[in-house]
Amino acid sequence: MPETSTHLVIAGAGPAAQALLRHLTGMESPVQRSSLGYPAPTFSGRITVLSNRDECPEALMEAAAHSMVSVRFGQAASFIDAANKKVTTTEGLEFSYDELVIATGSAPVLPPVHGAEHALAYSTIDDAERLGADVKEIAARLGRRPLGILVGTGPSAGQAEAVLRARGVRPVRTTLRPAAVVSSPVSGRPAAGIVFDDGSIMNGDLVVLAEERSPRNSLAESAGLETAPDGGILVDSGFETSVPGIRAIGDAAARDGLRLGLVLSAKEAAARCAGLLSEATGLRVRPEMQVTAAA
């Protein structure tokens, strides 16, 4: 690849980064792109993904096999030199970039509740479909409308409540954080109740944890990017940050006072960002582009 080609660096390897890779490499299905309403981007530069993970999820492995993609495992981005357009990793490696996309996601504000792994969870709009499917399965098993216990305050809990009601669940919401998620002592169903520090118990048919998350801001701060008061890299409608050449998508970003993950799905944000990156690098977007999967 000639050195004059565009070099895109993606900081992060979560769902938003993986979706962006699929769109940029033409691996997203035409049906999926059509449903999102965006044409196929034609990106012909180099893409380097800086992942903080040592393991490789299947979705990332598929994208990593593409000839234009290089994934650096265990090399999380730790510092951005925006003036010289360079990213430094935790291991001290430097990568120059023409365009940089930050997709470092978010982290739970509080440690997990005991037994949380057995409960249902909601943190971004991407969780709505999965939550709906889980609720449908529980309702079919019960043969009646489920009673759900919803734990959380803030926007994510509000969205989760709307999803539950739309799926026929009778939600009972508590803003008091429980000590643990437990099996119901009445029905014996797993993850159907919560217990508080004082020993009191709430029982239902299912438990949904929709606790708040905090966007990871440290990388943005190293570059002097503007961030929202509650966290998250401030972006405009084109996912551009306050520094030219740097964009942010997924839960790392914020717009209109909300984490972007509560406003746009990872797939939709990735589809829009991929098209805008192609335009920004002087490449033409071709709706009729033929898509082939990487071997």
XYZ file of C-alpha atoms in Angstrom:
295
model
C 0.000 0.000 0.000
C 1.552 3.373 -0.912
C 2.296 5.725 1.944
C 0.116 8.393 0.335
C -3.005 6.311 1.026
C -5.319 7.416 3.798
C -4.523 5.881 7.176
C -7.505 5.522 9.508
C -6.877 4.572 13.133
C -9.751 3.252 15.236
C -9.189 3.421 18.993
C -11.322 0.662 20.483
C -12.567 -2.738 19.366
C -16.072 -3.026 20.790
C -19.423 -3.267 18.953
C -19.253 0.247 17.457
C -15.696 -0.252 16.171
C -16.562 -3.672 14.756
C -19.637 -2.285 12.973
C -17.566 0.551 11.505
C -15.010 -1.946 10.201
C -17.710 -4.008 8.525
C -19.043 -0.965 6.685
C -15.642 0.382 5.638
C -14.465 -2.978 4.320
C -17.721 -3.719 2.480
C -18.477 -6.726 4.679
C -21.868 -5.445 5.845
C -24.656 -7.103 3.903
C -26.504 -5.067 1.247
C -29.770 -5.875 3.026
C -28.472 -4.428 6.296
C -27.169 -1.271 4.594
C -30.451 -0.850 2.748
C -32.434 -1.148 5.985
C -30.296 1.602 7.521
C -30.819 3.836 4.484
C -27.150 4.568 3.744
C -25.143 3.900 0.561
C -22.029 1.761 0.610
C -18.837 3.706 1.401
C -15.788 3.085 -0.791
C -12.750 3.257 1.466
C -9.440 2.186 -0.061
C -6.921 3.258 2.565
C -5.331 1.452 5.505
C -7.141 0.794 8.778
C -5.400 0.128 12.085
C -7.489 -0.998 15.059
C -6.011 -0.489 18.526
C -7.625 -3.035 20.832
C -7.241 -3.260 24.591
C -8.202 -6.937 24.348
C -5.768 -9.829 24.078
C -8.506 -12.140 22.805
C -10.248 -11.706 19.463
C -14.061 -11.888 19.222
C -15.324 -13.739 16.158
C -16.754 -10.565 14.608
C -13.400 -8.792 14.945
C -11.503 -11.799 13.622
C -13.556 -11.721 10.430
C -12.784 -8.044 9.830
C -9.108 -8.522 10.748
C -8.750 -10.960 7.848
C -9.392 -8.139 5.375
C -6.296 -7.003 3.472
C -6.674 -3.327 4.410
C -7.114 -4.000 8.166
C -4.479 -4.423 10.844
C -5.637 -5.190 14.401
C -3.171 -4.602 17.230
C -4.275 -6.710 20.197
C -3.357 -5.616 23.705
C -2.418 -2.182 22.344
C -4.996 0.178 23.797
C -4.643 3.822 22.736
C -3.497 5.895 25.707
C -2.444 9.291 24.311
C -3.268 11.438 21.291
C -0.879 14.021 19.900
C -3.480 15.923 17.884
C -0.995 18.499 16.571
C 1.170 15.827 14.932
C -1.680 13.362 14.337
C -0.144 10.506 16.304
C -1.618 7.966 18.734
C 0.496 6.273 21.410
C -0.526 2.935 22.929
C -0.133 1.652 26.481
C 2.882 -0.338 25.241
C 4.560 2.773 23.827
C 3.935 2.154 20.127
C 3.146 5.193 17.960
C 0.754 5.275 15.025
C 0.357 8.221 12.674
C -3.129 8.854 11.327
C -4.966 10.914 8.747
C -8.324 10.236 10.384
C -8.944 8.961 13.907
C -12.147 7.458 15.286
C -12.498 6.986 19.039
C -14.772 4.081 19.952
C -13.618 3.244 23.470
C -17.118 2.779 24.900
C -18.185 3.263 28.495
C -17.777 1.614 31.878
C -20.187 0.957 34.771
C -20.296 3.779 37.286
C -20.619 1.343 40.202
C -19.285 -2.188 40.854
C -21.681 -4.935 39.702
C -24.448 -6.068 42.024
C -23.944 -9.591 43.348
C -25.640 -11.992 40.964
C -25.905 -9.383 38.190
C -24.657 -11.884 35.617
C -27.921 -13.828 36.004
C -30.176 -10.799 35.420
C -31.177 -9.052 32.192
C -29.338 -5.820 31.414
C -29.916 -2.609 29.478
C -27.269 0.033 28.833
C -27.632 1.169 25.194
C -30.280 1.213 22.490
C -28.598 -1.882 21.012
C -29.875 -3.857 24.017
C -33.539 -3.242 23.152
C -33.848 -6.095 20.629
C -32.108 -8.625 22.868
C -34.144 -7.564 25.919
C -37.352 -7.869 23.927
C -36.418 -11.385 22.793
C -35.561 -12.465 26.347
C -38.839 -11.086 27.670
C -40.793 -12.866 24.931
C -39.188 -16.167 25.888
C -39.964 -15.668 29.587
C -43.589 -14.720 28.834
C -44.022 -17.838 26.690
C -42.631 -19.993 29.465
C -44.911 -18.410 32.073
C -47.984 -18.364 29.865
C -48.915 -14.925 31.133
C -47.808 -11.300 31.293
C -44.546 -11.134 33.311
C -43.932 -8.908 36.306
C -40.550 -7.240 35.927
C -38.336 -5.554 38.488
C -36.385 -2.685 36.933
C -33.369 -1.288 38.768
C -31.948 2.073 37.746
C -32.302 5.824 37.489
C -31.573 8.067 34.526
C -32.054 7.724 30.755
C -31.065 4.070 30.347
C -33.629 2.983 32.931
C -36.266 5.128 31.220
C -35.564 3.445 27.879
C -35.593 -0.001 29.487
C -38.992 0.697 31.046
C -40.398 1.718 27.661
C -39.072 -1.505 26.087
C -40.568 -3.622 28.873
C -43.986 -1.984 28.585
C -43.950 -2.372 24.802
C -43.273 -6.097 25.267
C -46.169 -6.525 27.685
C -44.205 -6.586 30.935
C -45.598 -4.978 34.077
C -42.496 -3.125 35.289
C -41.948 -2.176 38.921
C -39.106 0.298 39.051
C -36.862 0.897 42.034
C -34.193 3.576 42.292
C -32.767 1.973 45.436
C -29.787 -0.172 44.519
C -30.106 -3.778 45.719
C -27.393 -5.798 47.384
C -28.003 -8.820 45.162
C -30.090 -10.409 42.432
C -31.572 -13.647 43.757
C -33.908 -16.489 42.861
C -37.500 -15.953 43.874
C -38.197 -17.641 47.234
C -41.818 -17.955 46.115
C -41.500 -19.503 42.632
C -37.870 -20.591 42.706
C -37.280 -18.915 39.340
C -33.646 -17.751 38.949
C -32.887 -14.013 38.817
C -36.507 -13.155 39.591
C -35.977 -11.101 42.739
C -33.688 -8.640 44.472
C -32.626 -8.274 48.085
C -31.658 -4.973 49.714
C -29.063 -4.259 52.395
C -31.741 -4.251 55.103
C -32.854 -7.748 54.121
C -36.090 -6.704 52.414
C -36.955 -8.478 49.157
C -38.787 -7.653 45.929
C -40.062 -10.600 43.889
C -41.113 -10.776 40.258
C -40.656 -12.884 37.146
C -37.527 -11.164 35.868
C -34.980 -8.533 36.886
C -33.546 -5.886 34.569
C -30.499 -3.873 35.637
C -30.324 -0.540 33.829
C -27.687 1.246 35.827
C -25.790 4.226 34.511
C -22.493 3.991 32.678
C -19.723 6.554 32.272
C -18.086 7.196 28.877
C -14.349 6.594 28.910
C -12.890 10.112 28.673
C -9.182 9.675 29.410
C -8.107 9.375 25.773
C -10.158 12.426 24.807
C -8.656 14.456 27.618
C -5.135 13.683 26.399
C -6.009 15.376 23.081
C -7.848 18.304 24.653
C -11.196 17.286 23.158
C -14.312 18.935 24.523
C -16.373 16.626 26.707
C -19.895 16.786 28.129
C -20.387 17.668 31.827
C -21.611 14.123 32.536
C -18.895 12.548 30.405
C -18.614 11.646 26.755
C -16.776 13.276 23.866
C -18.910 16.047 22.406
C -19.681 15.384 18.742
C -21.765 17.068 16.068
C -24.125 15.406 13.592
C -21.125 14.141 11.615
C -19.491 12.586 14.720
C -16.735 15.214 14.543
C -15.155 16.299 17.798
C -13.763 19.733 18.666
C -10.450 18.756 17.026
C -10.344 18.338 13.205
C -9.569 14.831 12.004
C -10.913 13.143 15.130
C -14.375 11.593 15.348
C -16.085 9.572 18.057
C -18.893 7.013 17.923
C -20.661 4.663 20.303
C -20.802 5.142 24.054
C -17.554 7.138 24.039
C -19.419 10.023 22.408
C -22.149 12.344 23.672
C -24.705 14.550 21.989
C -27.613 16.591 23.330
C -26.731 15.600 26.893
C -26.882 11.836 26.289
C -24.437 9.053 25.631
C -24.564 8.409 21.896
C -25.318 4.749 22.612
C -28.698 5.853 23.977
C -29.482 7.812 20.806
C -28.115 5.744 17.905
C -27.488 2.035 17.537
C -23.885 1.019 16.923
C -24.802 -0.161 13.414
C -26.515 3.087 12.446
C -23.726 5.255 13.846
C -21.160 3.087 12.036
C -23.021 3.301 8.728
C -23.228 7.100 8.904
C -19.639 7.498 10.060
C -18.298 5.194 7.328
C -19.981 7.262 4.633
C -18.729 10.525 6.110
C -15.176 9.197 6.407
C -15.216 8.222 2.740
C -16.401 11.691 1.784
C -13.841 13.356 4.065
C -10.976 11.446 2.476
C -12.051 12.498 -1.005
C -13.522 9.157 -1.997
C -16.808 8.831 -3.830
C -19.728 6.994 -2.243
C -21.152 4.532 -4.755
C -24.593 3.070 -3.911
C -24.072 0.387 -6.543
C -20.760 -0.891 -5.097
C -20.451 -4.688 -5.298
C -19.849 -6.214 -1.853
C -17.744 -9.301 -1.254
C -16.860 -10.872 2.084
C -13.232 -11.342 3.090
C -11.943 -14.860 2.794
